[in-house]
Each structure stands twice: as structure tokens, then as C-alpha cells.
């Protein structure tokens, strides 16, 4: 199972909005509404930001939103803040070759 | 307070074995799917395996299938990962994570334990 494809890096100025894409196939992203997004700061465990494509866990800022179209999921961060500077990973359920999960390649978000 | 604490990491030679443990507290351990996820040095996250609440089903990444075994003991609120035939590419920080929504989305993670495979 190959990793989902994410851009290596995305940057933006404070207050701006950015979008991170996560491209898979019909066997993963496109076939199920089981896409999640994680934020990871250096040396820390990942933090869940979005689950089931577009749902925010309690306590996560509403500046974070998720969506999906076809085989591509997206994470949008609006009103960019310095603390958003981190790595972001998408993750999807996949049915091929066996029921499992696959992460994206990861995106480094830099707040300029 | 929900806590997941991994242990058992260390240095092991190629071909060797290691057993990781993850102790859960602050929640009803037996009601959640649990996952192991790893991250190689300077690399991205890689899903390793997961196990159903009662331990009756488990699934593995292709990269570890046949070498790793995930298990749990709900009476001890513990998750395990038996790692055999270890390779250099298994070197990573191993995290246990709780599946909060039944869809692979983990809201709680341990701090991770480092496994180094080297001679």
C-alpha cells in the first residue's frame, strides 16, 4: 500500500488561509469517508485535528476544516497563526490489499 | 485523565525480537480499537497494526505482516506488539493510539518508545 500523496511544504503569512491536499485512490480516500488529519510538532506525538473527512474533535479550533472530492481530501487552515507551524499528515482507511490504514507523505506548514 | 504509556523499546540486533507494551489508564480500555503507529527518524508516520476491542480481529501493514503480532490484555488494560525478525528499516519511534471514532481516527496517543535495530 503506497502512502497518500501530500505536498512536501505549504507556507503562508499570519492571518492567511492555506489548504493541504491528500490524494489517494478509489480504494482509500475516494472509497470511504474515513479520512483524518493530524498535526505534529517536533518531538511530540501527533494530535488529531479532523476525523471522518470533516469533523473536528472537541477542543480543536474551528480554524481547521476538512473536505473531500473524489480521491482527494483537503485540510484548510484559516486565520493562520504561528502555532500552526508544524507537520500535517492525512490518514485514510483502505481496503486494498487488506483492511488497513495508510498515512500521507506529510506536509510541512511554515508560517512566514 | 486518559493516558497511554509505551515501554519496551531499545537496541536490538537485526533478526532479533522485541516486545512493546502500552498501558492504558483513565478510560475503559476494553471498549476501544487500538493501533500501533511508527515513525522512522526524520520520516513520516506509518500505520503498523490494529486490534479489535475483544482481540478477536487484528490487521497489519504489509511491511510487518508475518513478523509482528499485535495483542491485548483487557484485564491489564494493556496493548502489546511482538516484533520478530527485526530489520534496520524497523527502526522508529513506536506509538500506541486509541481509536476514538471507530474509523482509524486516534484522539489519544502515547509518548512513543524508540526501537533501534542495529548491529
PDB file of C-alpha atoms in Angstrom, chain B residues 26-67:
ATOM      1  CA  UNK B  26      -8.255   6.819  32.686  1.00  0.00           C
ATOM      2  CA  UNK B  27     -10.692   5.154  30.294  1.00  0.00           C
ATOM      3  CA  UNK B  28     -12.451   1.858  29.639  1.00  0.00           C
ATOM      4  CA  UNK B  29      -9.684   0.173  27.679  1.00  0.00           C
ATOM      5  CA  UNK B  30     -11.788  -2.780  26.548  1.00  0.00           C
ATOM      6  CA  UNK B  31     -14.209  -0.615  24.542  1.00  0.00           C
ATOM      7  CA  UNK B  32     -11.724   0.797  22.037  1.00  0.00           C
ATOM      8  CA  UNK B  33      -9.914  -0.453  18.955  1.00  0.00           C
ATOM      9  CA  UNK B  34      -6.207   0.181  19.470  1.00  0.00           C
ATOM     10  CA  UNK B  35      -3.430   0.939  16.987  1.00  0.00           C
ATOM     11  CA  UNK B  36       0.339   0.876  16.726  1.00  0.00           C
ATOM     12  CA  UNK B  37       1.870   3.605  14.535  1.00  0.00           C
ATOM     13  CA  UNK B  38       5.577   4.166  13.952  1.00  0.00           C
ATOM     14  CA  UNK B  39       7.793   6.985  12.734  1.00  0.00           C
ATOM     15  CA  UNK B  40      11.300   6.409  11.446  1.00  0.00           C
ATOM     16  CA  UNK B  41      13.982   9.004  12.190  1.00  0.00           C
ATOM     17  CA  UNK B  42      13.201  12.085  10.129  1.00  0.00           C
ATOM     18  CA  UNK B  43      10.377  10.260   8.361  1.00  0.00           C
ATOM     19  CA  UNK B  44       6.603  10.334   8.255  1.00  0.00           C
ATOM     20  CA  UNK B  45       4.007   8.361  10.140  1.00  0.00           C
ATOM     21  CA  UNK B  46       3.404   4.718   9.195  1.00  0.00           C
ATOM     22  CA  UNK B  47       0.433   2.702  10.412  1.00  0.00           C
ATOM     23  CA  UNK B  48       1.584  -0.684  11.722  1.00  0.00           C
ATOM     24  CA  UNK B  49      -1.366  -2.671  13.083  1.00  0.00           C
ATOM     25  CA  UNK B  50      -4.669  -2.523  14.909  1.00  0.00           C
ATOM     26  CA  UNK B  51      -6.788  -4.821  17.056  1.00  0.00           C
ATOM     27  CA  UNK B  52     -10.486  -5.082  17.829  1.00  0.00           C
ATOM     28  CA  UNK B  53     -11.836  -4.370  21.300  1.00  0.00           C
ATOM     29  CA  UNK B  54     -12.015  -8.025  22.326  1.00  0.00           C
ATOM     30  CA  UNK B  55      -8.870  -9.062  20.477  1.00  0.00           C
ATOM     31  CA  UNK B  56     -10.797 -11.272  18.054  1.00  0.00           C
ATOM     32  CA  UNK B  57      -9.508  -9.487  14.947  1.00  0.00           C
ATOM     33  CA  UNK B  58      -6.285  -7.752  14.014  1.00  0.00           C
ATOM     34  CA  UNK B  59      -4.841  -6.243  10.865  1.00  0.00           C
ATOM     35  CA  UNK B  60      -1.323  -5.415   9.752  1.00  0.00           C
ATOM     36  CA  UNK B  61       0.608  -3.257   7.325  1.00  0.00           C
ATOM     37  CA  UNK B  62       2.185  -5.270   4.528  1.00  0.00           C
ATOM     38  CA  UNK B  63       5.639  -4.211   5.741  1.00  0.00           C
ATOM     39  CA  UNK B  64       5.243  -6.065   9.061  1.00  0.00           C
ATOM     40  CA  UNK B  65       2.760  -8.837   8.284  1.00  0.00           C
ATOM     41  CA  UNK B  66       4.127 -12.225   9.270  1.00  0.00           C
ATOM     42  CA  UNK B  67       6.775 -10.682  11.545  1.00  0.00           C
TER      43      UNK B  67
END
